[in-house]
């Protein structure tokens, strides 16, 4: 039987956010995430319509991790959160 891996907090968590502009995504993340994070550009769609950036942030609990995801997910400027 496989054991479920437990996440040890605090830990670094990664999100990828997708939207229309890398700059807008970064500014949105700055506005929504109440702590320091590292960002890096990721891929863009083949036609250049969608862009993505990676976000790395240290989270102290599952609740904080879920709260950040929810903020990103519910913002209209962000199309997808992975």
mmCIF file of C-alpha atoms in Angstrom, residues 2-6:
data_model
loop_
_atom_site.group_PDB
_atom_site.id
_atom_site.type_symbol
_atom_site.label_atom_id
_atom_site.label_comp_id
_atom_site.label_asym_id
_atom_site.label_seq_id
_atom_site.Cartn_x
_atom_site.Cartn_y
_atom_site.Cartn_z
ATOM 1 C CA UNK A 2 1.306 3.436 -0.918
ATOM 2 C CA UNK A 3 1.453 6.022 1.817
ATOM 3 C CA UNK A 4 0.269 9.497 1.041
ATOM 4 C CA UNK A 5 3.122 11.995 1.237
ATOM 5 C CA UNK A 6 2.619 14.692 3.821
#
